């Protein structure tokens, strides 16, 4: 952990040089999850040729290496540098909610670099961003990431206790950030829909939270403009009142997430075993 903190003091271009070398090792030597990435891409883009799929896969590993450099840099990055590298393009769209002391949900996807989006949101939005997270098995690394995610005023929320935490802090106006594209466990309540040309299971948590606490839901669309520079657009999906048993939120979310992936396929976290759950036949 001390080494990572010292490493993060390096200028970002120097970190990119290190992770460019790491890319060669990950892709050509170790071959980290290359089969998983290839299978995910083939199933998601059935109309692309093998040449196109391999090009996306190779570019994904470049972007994955950038993500490592940028995540390390996040440990010590300054507010000024963070705001220079991540530009939120339409902050006024959420200002009326902050003025009314109304918390919102920010539904995001694993599009690089989501960690930077959440950090910058704390600096430029009219309320802090509290990110929902899964506890890491490595205690030291978990504590380091929690400290980093909270450095600009956010209060990370462990996924096992979302509702309890939100009820406890209901007087605190905030944006609750949820990476809604994670694969649910087999035992979890889930919603099945078509996503990236595949039957895909989604957590119903974002819908449950929005309905229970009457939170409006926004999608944040993160786009890479060039290495180390991004824009974030906030897109309102829907707001209360919500119809009972409706899955409008998840359907709108999947629509926007798929469009983002199609526009920038190499920027998605393809190494994640997103489709490990298979839908049972009716």
Tab-separated table of N, CA and C in Angstrom, residues 112-271:
chain	number	residue	atom	x	y	z
A	112	UNK	N	-14.682	2.675	-18.725
A	112	UNK	CA	-13.510	3.375	-18.200
A	112	UNK	C	-13.655	4.889	-18.333
A	113	UNK	N	-13.275	5.658	-17.304
A	113	UNK	CA	-12.834	5.239	-15.997
A	113	UNK	C	-13.861	5.698	-14.976
A	114	UNK	N	-14.683	4.743	-14.570
A	114	UNK	CA	-15.787	5.062	-13.672
A	114	UNK	C	-15.325	5.593	-12.325
A	115	UNK	N	-14.154	5.169	-11.851
A	115	UNK	CA	-13.653	5.668	-10.564
A	115	UNK	C	-13.432	7.181	-10.631
A	116	UNK	N	-12.895	7.649	-11.734
A	116	UNK	CA	-12.670	9.092	-11.900
A	116	UNK	C	-13.995	9.852	-11.973
A	117	UNK	N	-14.988	9.262	-12.617
A	117	UNK	CA	-16.297	9.921	-12.720
A	117	UNK	C	-16.892	10.160	-11.344
A	118	UNK	N	-16.812	9.142	-10.473
A	118	UNK	CA	-17.389	9.254	-9.137
A	118	UNK	C	-16.645	10.279	-8.294
A	119	UNK	N	-15.314	10.302	-8.415
A	119	UNK	CA	-14.521	11.280	-7.669
A	119	UNK	C	-14.825	12.703	-8.123
A	120	UNK	N	-14.874	12.902	-9.441
A	120	UNK	CA	-15.117	14.245	-9.961
A	120	UNK	C	-16.524	14.706	-9.636
A	121	UNK	N	-17.470	13.776	-9.612
A	121	UNK	CA	-18.833	14.137	-9.264
A	121	UNK	C	-18.927	14.803	-7.902
A	122	UNK	N	-18.109	14.338	-6.964
A	122	UNK	CA	-18.088	14.946	-5.621
A	122	UNK	C	-17.646	16.404	-5.661
A	123	UNK	N	-16.856	16.752	-6.683
A	123	UNK	CA	-16.297	18.099	-6.778
A	123	UNK	C	-17.180	19.071	-7.551
A	124	UNK	N	-17.934	18.563	-8.525
A	124	UNK	CA	-18.646	19.473	-9.425
A	124	UNK	C	-20.163	19.412	-9.295
A	125	UNK	N	-20.693	18.336	-8.726
A	125	UNK	CA	-22.136	18.254	-8.549
A	125	UNK	C	-22.552	19.005	-7.287
A	126	UNK	N	-23.811	19.398	-7.197
A	126	UNK	CA	-24.249	20.173	-6.022
A	126	UNK	C	-24.512	19.317	-4.794
A	127	UNK	N	-24.146	18.040	-4.850
A	127	UNK	CA	-24.218	17.166	-3.681
A	127	UNK	C	-23.126	16.108	-3.811
A	128	UNK	N	-22.719	15.500	-2.697
A	128	UNK	CA	-21.672	14.473	-2.750
A	128	UNK	C	-22.171	13.208	-3.438
A	129	UNK	N	-21.216	12.422	-3.948
A	129	UNK	CA	-21.541	11.159	-4.595
A	129	UNK	C	-21.138	10.019	-3.663
A	130	UNK	N	-22.125	9.264	-3.209
A	130	UNK	CA	-21.883	8.101	-2.348
A	130	UNK	C	-21.964	6.847	-3.207
A	131	UNK	N	-20.837	6.214	-3.442
A	131	UNK	CA	-20.784	5.065	-4.335
A	131	UNK	C	-21.057	3.766	-3.597
A	132	UNK	N	-21.918	2.950	-4.159
A	132	UNK	CA	-22.173	1.609	-3.621
A	132	UNK	C	-21.020	0.710	-4.070
A	133	UNK	N	-20.474	-0.074	-3.144
A	133	UNK	CA	-19.315	-0.897	-3.469
A	133	UNK	C	-19.438	-2.279	-2.831
A	134	UNK	N	-18.720	-3.234	-3.407
A	134	UNK	CA	-18.594	-4.562	-2.812
A	134	UNK	C	-17.267	-4.636	-2.076
A	135	UNK	N	-17.314	-5.115	-0.846
A	135	UNK	CA	-16.121	-5.186	-0.025
A	135	UNK	C	-15.093	-6.115	-0.661
A	136	UNK	N	-13.836	-5.658	-0.715
A	136	UNK	CA	-12.761	-6.450	-1.304
A	136	UNK	C	-12.210	-7.444	-0.283
A	137	UNK	N	-11.714	-8.558	-0.771
A	137	UNK	CA	-11.204	-9.598	0.126
A	137	UNK	C	-9.910	-9.181	0.818
A	138	UNK	N	-9.093	-8.370	0.128
A	138	UNK	CA	-7.858	-7.871	0.724
A	138	UNK	C	-8.187	-6.654	1.596
A	139	UNK	N	-8.051	-6.813	2.900
A	139	UNK	CA	-8.471	-5.766	3.835
A	139	UNK	C	-7.717	-4.465	3.624
A	140	UNK	N	-6.406	-4.541	3.430
A	140	UNK	CA	-5.592	-3.333	3.264
A	140	UNK	C	-5.980	-2.585	1.992
A	141	UNK	N	-6.170	-3.334	0.901
A	141	UNK	CA	-6.534	-2.703	-0.364
A	141	UNK	C	-7.953	-2.149	-0.300
A	142	UNK	N	-8.836	-2.861	0.409
A	142	UNK	CA	-10.208	-2.389	0.579
A	142	UNK	C	-10.224	-1.057	1.316
A	143	UNK	N	-9.438	-0.956	2.373
A	143	UNK	CA	-9.377	0.290	3.143
A	143	UNK	C	-8.787	1.417	2.311
A	144	UNK	N	-7.792	1.100	1.487
A	144	UNK	CA	-7.167	2.111	0.637
A	144	UNK	C	-8.168	2.644	-0.392
A	145	UNK	N	-8.928	1.757	-1.011
A	145	UNK	CA	-9.906	2.178	-2.008
A	145	UNK	C	-11.045	2.972	-1.360
A	146	UNK	N	-11.463	2.562	-0.164
A	146	UNK	CA	-12.513	3.306	0.532
A	146	UNK	C	-12.049	4.728	0.846
A	147	UNK	N	-10.824	4.841	1.317
A	147	UNK	CA	-10.266	6.158	1.634
A	147	UNK	C	-10.183	7.020	0.380
A	148	UNK	N	-9.796	6.403	-0.737
A	148	UNK	CA	-9.684	7.143	-1.995
A	148	UNK	C	-11.052	7.616	-2.471
A	149	UNK	N	-12.047	6.735	-2.426
A	149	UNK	CA	-13.385	7.083	-2.900
A	149	UNK	C	-14.057	8.125	-2.025
A	150	UNK	N	-13.577	8.285	-0.794
A	150	UNK	CA	-14.161	9.255	0.128
A	150	UNK	C	-13.366	10.558	0.201
A	151	UNK	N	-12.279	10.648	-0.568
A	151	UNK	CA	-11.343	11.767	-0.384
A	151	UNK	C	-11.946	13.137	-0.703
A	152	UNK	N	-12.971	13.169	-1.578
A	152	UNK	CA	-13.567	14.449	-1.943
A	152	UNK	C	-14.969	14.631	-1.362
A	153	UNK	N	-15.284	13.869	-0.324
A	153	UNK	CA	-16.541	14.082	0.390
A	153	UNK	C	-17.591	13.010	0.247
A	154	UNK	N	-17.351	12.014	-0.600
A	154	UNK	CA	-18.309	10.923	-0.730
A	154	UNK	C	-18.250	9.987	0.454
A	155	UNK	N	-19.340	9.281	0.694
A	155	UNK	CA	-19.396	8.287	1.758
A	155	UNK	C	-19.797	6.946	1.143
A	156	UNK	N	-18.808	6.113	0.777
A	156	UNK	CA	-19.102	4.835	0.127
A	156	UNK	C	-20.065	3.977	0.951
A	157	UNK	N	-20.931	3.244	0.251
A	157	UNK	CA	-21.951	2.424	0.890
A	157	UNK	C	-21.715	0.967	0.514
A	158	UNK	N	-21.540	0.106	1.518
A	158	UNK	CA	-21.341	-1.305	1.224
A	158	UNK	C	-22.639	-1.909	0.685
A	159	UNK	N	-22.509	-2.712	-0.357
A	159	UNK	CA	-23.680	-3.230	-1.068
A	159	UNK	C	-24.602	-4.074	-0.177
A	160	UNK	N	-24.050	-4.704	0.849
A	160	UNK	CA	-24.857	-5.557	1.714
A	160	UNK	C	-25.829	-4.770	2.595
A	161	UNK	N	-25.594	-3.474	2.735
A	161	UNK	CA	-26.431	-2.692	3.658
A	161	UNK	C	-26.899	-1.383	3.034
A	162	UNK	N	-27.297	-1.433	1.764
A	162	UNK	CA	-27.654	-0.201	1.050
A	162	UNK	C	-28.855	0.497	1.692
A	163	UNK	N	-29.969	-0.201	1.779
A	163	UNK	CA	-31.197	0.430	2.272
A	163	UNK	C	-31.012	0.938	3.694
A	164	UNK	N	-30.391	0.125	4.547
A	164	UNK	CA	-30.184	0.528	5.936
A	164	UNK	C	-29.325	1.792	6.005
A	165	UNK	N	-28.280	1.847	5.207
A	165	UNK	CA	-27.392	3.018	5.201
A	165	UNK	C	-28.118	4.256	4.689
A	166	UNK	N	-28.919	4.082	3.634
A	166	UNK	CA	-29.625	5.229	3.060
A	166	UNK	C	-30.701	5.749	4.004
A	167	UNK	N	-31.361	4.862	4.706
A	167	UNK	CA	-32.364	5.305	5.676
A	167	UNK	C	-31.703	6.042	6.835
A	168	UNK	N	-30.527	5.563	7.234
A	168	UNK	CA	-29.809	6.201	8.331
A	168	UNK	C	-29.335	7.609	7.963
A	169	UNK	N	-29.080	7.835	6.673
A	169	UNK	CA	-28.555	9.131	6.225
A	169	UNK	C	-29.549	9.859	5.317
A	170	UNK	N	-30.851	9.586	5.516
A	170	UNK	CA	-31.854	10.134	4.594
A	170	UNK	C	-31.919	11.661	4.620
A	171	UNK	N	-31.465	12.282	5.692
A	171	UNK	CA	-31.483	13.745	5.763
A	171	UNK	C	-30.322	14.370	4.986
A	172	UNK	N	-29.364	13.554	4.575
A	172	UNK	CA	-28.195	14.044	3.835
A	172	UNK	C	-28.474	13.950	2.331
A	173	UNK	N	-28.598	15.082	1.681
A	173	UNK	CA	-28.853	15.088	0.238
A	173	UNK	C	-27.612	14.611	-0.497
A	174	UNK	N	-27.804	13.671	-1.415
A	174	UNK	CA	-26.647	13.033	-2.048
A	174	UNK	C	-27.034	12.402	-3.382
A	175	UNK	N	-26.023	12.030	-4.137
A	175	UNK	CA	-26.204	11.214	-5.332
A	175	UNK	C	-25.679	9.822	-4.998
A	176	UNK	N	-26.546	8.826	-5.087
A	176	UNK	CA	-26.161	7.446	-4.792
A	176	UNK	C	-25.739	6.784	-6.105
A	177	UNK	N	-24.456	6.494	-6.231
A	177	UNK	CA	-23.929	5.933	-7.473
A	177	UNK	C	-23.945	4.408	-7.414
A	178	UNK	N	-24.588	3.802	-8.394
A	178	UNK	CA	-24.704	2.346	-8.450
A	178	UNK	C	-24.204	1.858	-9.805
A	179	UNK	N	-23.240	0.949	-9.793
A	179	UNK	CA	-22.799	0.302	-11.021
A	179	UNK	C	-23.796	-0.816	-11.302
A	180	UNK	N	-24.809	-0.497	-12.062
A	180	UNK	CA	-25.970	-1.379	-12.182
A	180	UNK	C	-25.780	-2.523	-13.166
A	181	UNK	N	-24.595	-2.651	-13.730
A	181	UNK	CA	-24.365	-3.703	-14.732
A	181	UNK	C	-23.629	-4.918	-14.172
A	182	UNK	N	-23.484	-5.005	-12.871
A	182	UNK	CA	-22.812	-6.163	-12.292
A	182	UNK	C	-23.710	-7.390	-12.362
A	183	UNK	N	-23.093	-8.546	-12.458
A	183	UNK	CA	-23.845	-9.793	-12.540
A	183	UNK	C	-24.358	-10.188	-11.156
A	184	UNK	N	-25.662	-10.408	-11.016
A	184	UNK	CA	-26.190	-10.832	-9.716
A	184	UNK	C	-25.816	-12.284	-9.421
A	185	UNK	N	-25.906	-12.644	-8.140
A	185	UNK	CA	-25.694	-14.034	-7.769
A	185	UNK	C	-26.934	-14.847	-8.144
A	186	UNK	N	-26.747	-16.149	-8.207
A	186	UNK	CA	-27.851	-17.025	-8.592
A	186	UNK	C	-29.021	-16.903	-7.621
A	187	UNK	N	-28.717	-16.658	-6.338
A	187	UNK	CA	-29.758	-16.582	-5.308
A	187	UNK	C	-30.434	-15.212	-5.231
A	188	UNK	N	-29.871	-14.202	-5.913
A	188	UNK	CA	-30.418	-12.850	-5.842
A	188	UNK	C	-31.712	-12.721	-6.646
A	189	UNK	N	-32.550	-11.784	-6.220
A	189	UNK	CA	-33.701	-11.400	-7.037
A	189	UNK	C	-33.144	-10.692	-8.269
A	190	UNK	N	-33.632	-11.069	-9.430
A	190	UNK	CA	-33.043	-10.532	-10.658
A	190	UNK	C	-34.107	-10.284	-11.710
A	191	UNK	N	-33.736	-9.490	-12.701
A	191	UNK	CA	-34.612	-9.198	-13.831
A	191	UNK	C	-33.869	-9.552	-15.111
A	192	UNK	N	-34.521	-10.342	-15.961
A	192	UNK	CA	-33.905	-10.772	-17.212
A	192	UNK	C	-34.388	-9.907	-18.365
A	193	UNK	N	-33.429	-9.498	-19.211
A	193	UNK	CA	-33.780	-8.738	-20.402
A	193	UNK	C	-32.711	-8.963	-21.457
A	194	UNK	N	-32.981	-8.524	-22.675
A	194	UNK	CA	-31.986	-8.616	-23.734
A	194	UNK	C	-31.002	-7.450	-23.599
A	195	UNK	N	-29.719	-7.793	-23.554
A	195	UNK	CA	-28.669	-6.779	-23.428
A	195	UNK	C	-27.458	-7.279	-24.189
A	196	UNK	N	-26.977	-6.495	-25.120
A	196	UNK	CA	-25.841	-6.874	-25.958
A	196	UNK	C	-26.081	-8.233	-26.629
A	197	UNK	N	-27.288	-8.372	-27.187
A	197	UNK	CA	-27.664	-9.563	-27.960
A	197	UNK	C	-27.720	-10.848	-27.139
A	198	UNK	N	-27.885	-10.720	-25.836
A	198	UNK	CA	-27.896	-11.894	-24.973
A	198	UNK	C	-28.942	-11.738	-23.870
A	199	UNK	N	-29.503	-12.857	-23.439
A	199	UNK	CA	-30.325	-12.824	-22.230
A	199	UNK	C	-29.409	-12.490	-21.057
A	200	UNK	N	-29.752	-11.428	-20.339
A	200	UNK	CA	-28.850	-10.924	-19.290
A	200	UNK	C	-29.622	-10.635	-18.015
A	201	UNK	N	-29.077	-11.087	-16.894
A	201	UNK	CA	-29.693	-10.853	-15.589
A	201	UNK	C	-29.165	-9.562	-14.978
A	202	UNK	N	-30.073	-8.793	-14.389
A	202	UNK	CA	-29.706	-7.542	-13.720
A	202	UNK	C	-30.228	-7.539	-12.284
A	203	UNK	N	-29.474	-6.873	-11.409
A	203	UNK	CA	-29.955	-6.613	-10.062
A	203	UNK	C	-31.221	-5.766	-10.149
A	204	UNK	N	-32.161	-6.004	-9.269
A	204	UNK	CA	-33.330	-5.128	-9.190
A	204	UNK	C	-33.128	-4.044	-8.138
A	205	UNK	N	-31.947	-4.041	-7.511
A	205	UNK	CA	-31.656	-3.075	-6.451
A	205	UNK	C	-31.917	-1.632	-6.820
A	206	UNK	N	-31.432	-1.136	-7.969
A	206	UNK	CA	-31.676	0.268	-8.322
A	206	UNK	C	-33.155	0.618	-8.357
A	207	UNK	N	-33.975	-0.304	-8.877
A	207	UNK	CA	-35.417	-0.061	-8.919
A	207	UNK	C	-36.016	-0.060	-7.516
A	208	UNK	N	-35.576	-0.991	-6.691
A	208	UNK	CA	-36.107	-1.085	-5.338
A	208	UNK	C	-35.770	0.161	-4.522
A	209	UNK	N	-34.539	0.619	-4.655
A	209	UNK	CA	-34.113	1.814	-3.922
A	209	UNK	C	-34.882	3.037	-4.402
A	210	UNK	N	-34.981	3.195	-5.728
A	210	UNK	CA	-35.688	4.341	-6.290
A	210	UNK	C	-37.144	4.374	-5.834
A	211	UNK	N	-37.798	3.204	-5.827
A	211	UNK	CA	-39.209	3.139	-5.435
A	211	UNK	C	-39.392	3.370	-3.937
A	212	UNK	N	-38.518	2.743	-3.129
A	212	UNK	CA	-38.664	2.831	-1.677
A	212	UNK	C	-38.392	4.237	-1.164
A	213	UNK	N	-37.393	4.909	-1.747
A	213	UNK	CA	-36.988	6.223	-1.248
A	213	UNK	C	-37.437	7.372	-2.141
A	214	UNK	N	-38.112	7.032	-3.235
A	214	UNK	CA	-38.637	8.036	-4.171
A	214	UNK	C	-37.518	8.915	-4.738
A	215	UNK	N	-36.470	8.262	-5.210
A	215	UNK	CA	-35.337	8.964	-5.803
A	215	UNK	C	-35.466	8.994	-7.323
A	216	UNK	N	-35.254	10.141	-7.955
A	216	UNK	CA	-35.125	10.184	-9.408
A	216	UNK	C	-33.867	9.413	-9.820
A	217	UNK	N	-33.842	8.916	-11.058
A	217	UNK	CA	-32.716	8.122	-11.526
A	217	UNK	C	-32.092	8.767	-12.763
A	218	UNK	N	-30.774	8.936	-12.709
A	218	UNK	CA	-30.007	9.479	-13.824
A	218	UNK	C	-28.973	8.447	-14.274
A	219	UNK	N	-28.724	8.426	-15.561
A	219	UNK	CA	-27.628	7.630	-16.121
A	219	UNK	C	-26.462	8.566	-16.366
A	220	UNK	N	-25.244	8.146	-15.978
A	220	UNK	CA	-24.112	8.993	-16.342
A	220	UNK	C	-23.295	8.328	-17.441
A	221	UNK	N	-23.226	9.048	-18.549
A	221	UNK	CA	-22.565	8.562	-19.753
A	221	UNK	C	-21.148	9.120	-19.793
A	222	UNK	N	-20.169	8.257	-19.628
A	222	UNK	CA	-18.764	8.673	-19.602
A	222	UNK	C	-18.102	8.341	-20.925
A	223	UNK	N	-17.474	9.347	-21.536
A	223	UNK	CA	-16.807	9.162	-22.814
A	223	UNK	C	-15.347	9.593	-22.724
A	224	UNK	N	-14.475	8.806	-23.308
A	224	UNK	CA	-13.046	9.116	-23.368
A	224	UNK	C	-12.783	10.000	-24.578
A	225	UNK	N	-12.227	11.186	-24.351
A	225	UNK	CA	-11.914	12.102	-25.436
A	225	UNK	C	-10.497	11.880	-25.964
A	226	UNK	N	-9.588	11.641	-25.036
A	226	UNK	CA	-8.223	11.245	-25.358
A	226	UNK	C	-7.642	10.654	-24.090
A	227	UNK	N	-6.431	10.120	-24.166
A	227	UNK	CA	-5.853	9.467	-22.988
A	227	UNK	C	-5.857	10.400	-21.781
A	228	UNK	N	-6.514	9.945	-20.714
A	228	UNK	CA	-6.533	10.709	-19.469
A	228	UNK	C	-7.530	11.848	-19.428
A	229	UNK	N	-8.427	11.924	-20.413
A	229	UNK	CA	-9.412	13.011	-20.451
A	229	UNK	C	-10.778	12.453	-20.838
A	230	UNK	N	-11.796	12.831	-20.053
A	230	UNK	CA	-13.137	12.288	-20.234
A	230	UNK	C	-14.198	13.378	-20.094
A	231	UNK	N	-15.381	13.086	-20.631
A	231	UNK	CA	-16.558	13.906	-20.353
A	231	UNK	C	-17.636	13.016	-19.758
A	232	UNK	N	-18.495	13.610	-18.969
A	232	UNK	CA	-19.621	12.885	-18.363
A	232	UNK	C	-20.903	13.669	-18.634
A	233	UNK	N	-21.872	12.998	-19.217
A	233	UNK	CA	-23.185	13.596	-19.457
A	233	UNK	C	-24.197	12.922	-18.541
A	234	UNK	N	-25.008	13.719	-17.861
A	234	UNK	CA	-26.050	13.197	-16.984
A	234	UNK	C	-27.365	13.132	-17.754
A	235	UNK	N	-27.964	11.951	-17.814
A	235	UNK	CA	-29.187	11.734	-18.582
A	235	UNK	C	-30.283	11.254	-17.639
A	236	UNK	N	-31.349	12.016	-17.534
A	236	UNK	CA	-32.446	11.602	-16.643
A	236	UNK	C	-33.190	10.434	-17.271
A	237	UNK	N	-33.298	9.335	-16.521
A	237	UNK	CA	-34.033	8.169	-16.991
A	237	UNK	C	-35.511	8.283	-16.629
A	238	UNK	N	-35.786	8.530	-15.354
A	238	UNK	CA	-37.172	8.644	-14.904
A	238	UNK	C	-37.191	9.171	-13.471
A	239	UNK	N	-38.383	9.470	-12.980
A	239	UNK	CA	-38.530	9.958	-11.616
A	239	UNK	C	-39.885	9.556	-11.073
A	240	UNK	N	-40.073	9.628	-9.736
A	240	UNK	CA	-41.350	9.233	-9.147
A	240	UNK	C	-42.502	10.092	-9.698
A	241	UNK	N	-43.726	9.544	-9.657
A	241	UNK	CA	-44.115	8.254	-9.049
A	241	UNK	C	-43.803	7.076	-9.974
A	242	UNK	N	-43.469	5.933	-9.354
A	242	UNK	CA	-43.147	4.729	-10.111
A	242	UNK	C	-44.304	3.743	-10.053
A	243	UNK	N	-44.566	3.099	-11.172
A	243	UNK	CA	-45.602	2.071	-11.195
A	243	UNK	C	-45.108	0.818	-10.486
A	244	UNK	N	-45.982	0.178	-9.746
A	244	UNK	CA	-45.624	-1.039	-9.020
A	244	UNK	C	-45.244	-2.148	-10.001
A	245	UNK	N	-44.165	-2.837	-9.679
A	245	UNK	CA	-43.668	-3.968	-10.475
A	245	UNK	C	-43.199	-3.577	-11.872
A	246	UNK	N	-43.006	-2.287	-12.099
A	246	UNK	CA	-42.494	-1.842	-13.394
A	246	UNK	C	-40.977	-2.016	-13.449
A	247	UNK	N	-40.449	-2.335	-14.630
A	247	UNK	CA	-39.003	-2.434	-14.814
A	247	UNK	C	-38.507	-1.374	-15.801
A	248	UNK	N	-39.209	-0.248	-15.786
A	248	UNK	CA	-38.863	0.850	-16.680
A	248	UNK	C	-37.431	1.329	-16.451
A	249	UNK	N	-37.020	1.402	-15.182
A	249	UNK	CA	-35.684	1.912	-14.864
A	249	UNK	C	-34.610	1.043	-15.490
A	250	UNK	N	-34.712	-0.270	-15.293
A	250	UNK	CA	-33.690	-1.168	-15.833
A	250	UNK	C	-33.730	-1.212	-17.358
A	251	UNK	N	-34.904	-1.129	-17.954
A	251	UNK	CA	-34.985	-1.131	-19.408
A	251	UNK	C	-34.338	0.128	-19.999
A	252	UNK	N	-34.593	1.261	-19.379
A	252	UNK	CA	-33.963	2.498	-19.844
A	252	UNK	C	-32.459	2.457	-19.610
A	253	UNK	N	-32.077	1.914	-18.459
A	253	UNK	CA	-30.654	1.809	-18.147
A	253	UNK	C	-29.926	0.931	-19.158
A	254	UNK	N	-30.481	-0.232	-19.465
A	254	UNK	CA	-29.821	-1.134	-20.409
A	254	UNK	C	-29.740	-0.512	-21.796
A	255	UNK	N	-30.745	0.246	-22.178
A	255	UNK	CA	-30.742	0.918	-23.483
A	255	UNK	C	-29.573	1.889	-23.581
A	256	UNK	N	-29.394	2.709	-22.553
A	256	UNK	CA	-28.318	3.702	-22.586
A	256	UNK	C	-26.939	3.049	-22.436
A	257	UNK	N	-26.862	2.013	-21.619
A	257	UNK	CA	-25.587	1.319	-21.445
A	257	UNK	C	-25.159	0.645	-22.745
A	258	UNK	N	-26.093	-0.002	-23.404
A	258	UNK	CA	-25.758	-0.670	-24.664
A	258	UNK	C	-25.317	0.332	-25.723
A	259	UNK	N	-25.993	1.465	-25.799
A	259	UNK	CA	-25.605	2.504	-26.765
A	259	UNK	C	-24.190	2.991	-26.493
A	260	UNK	N	-23.842	3.170	-25.223
A	260	UNK	CA	-22.509	3.609	-24.851
A	260	UNK	C	-21.462	2.582	-25.247
A	261	UNK	N	-21.754	1.318	-24.990
A	261	UNK	CA	-20.816	0.248	-25.351
A	261	UNK	C	-20.646	0.160	-26.865
A	262	UNK	N	-21.739	0.273	-27.593
A	262	UNK	CA	-21.660	0.206	-29.051
A	262	UNK	C	-20.857	1.364	-29.626
A	263	UNK	N	-20.956	2.532	-28.986
A	263	UNK	CA	-20.203	3.697	-29.453
A	263	UNK	C	-18.717	3.588	-29.141
A	264	UNK	N	-18.392	2.898	-28.051
A	264	UNK	CA	-16.988	2.772	-27.633
A	264	UNK	C	-16.764	1.373	-27.058
A	265	UNK	N	-16.757	0.349	-27.904
A	265	UNK	CA	-16.699	-1.033	-27.402
A	265	UNK	C	-15.448	-1.380	-26.612
A	266	UNK	N	-14.317	-0.767	-26.924
A	266	UNK	CA	-13.078	-1.102	-26.214
A	266	UNK	C	-13.060	-0.546	-24.795
A	267	UNK	N	-13.972	0.367	-24.478
A	267	UNK	CA	-13.959	1.010	-23.176
A	267	UNK	C	-14.741	0.295	-22.096
A	268	UNK	N	-15.325	-0.852	-22.418
A	268	UNK	CA	-16.128	-1.582	-21.441
A	268	UNK	C	-15.302	-2.679	-20.781
A	269	UNK	N	-15.665	-3.049	-19.566
A	269	UNK	CA	-14.898	-4.037	-18.798
A	269	UNK	C	-15.256	-5.458	-19.253
A	270	UNK	N	-14.719	-5.869	-20.377
A	270	UNK	CA	-15.035	-7.171	-20.953
A	270	UNK	C	-14.423	-8.337	-20.182
A	271	UNK	N	-13.464	-8.091	-19.326
A	271	UNK	CA	-12.838	-9.178	-18.566
A	271	UNK	C	-13.716	-9.665	-17.420
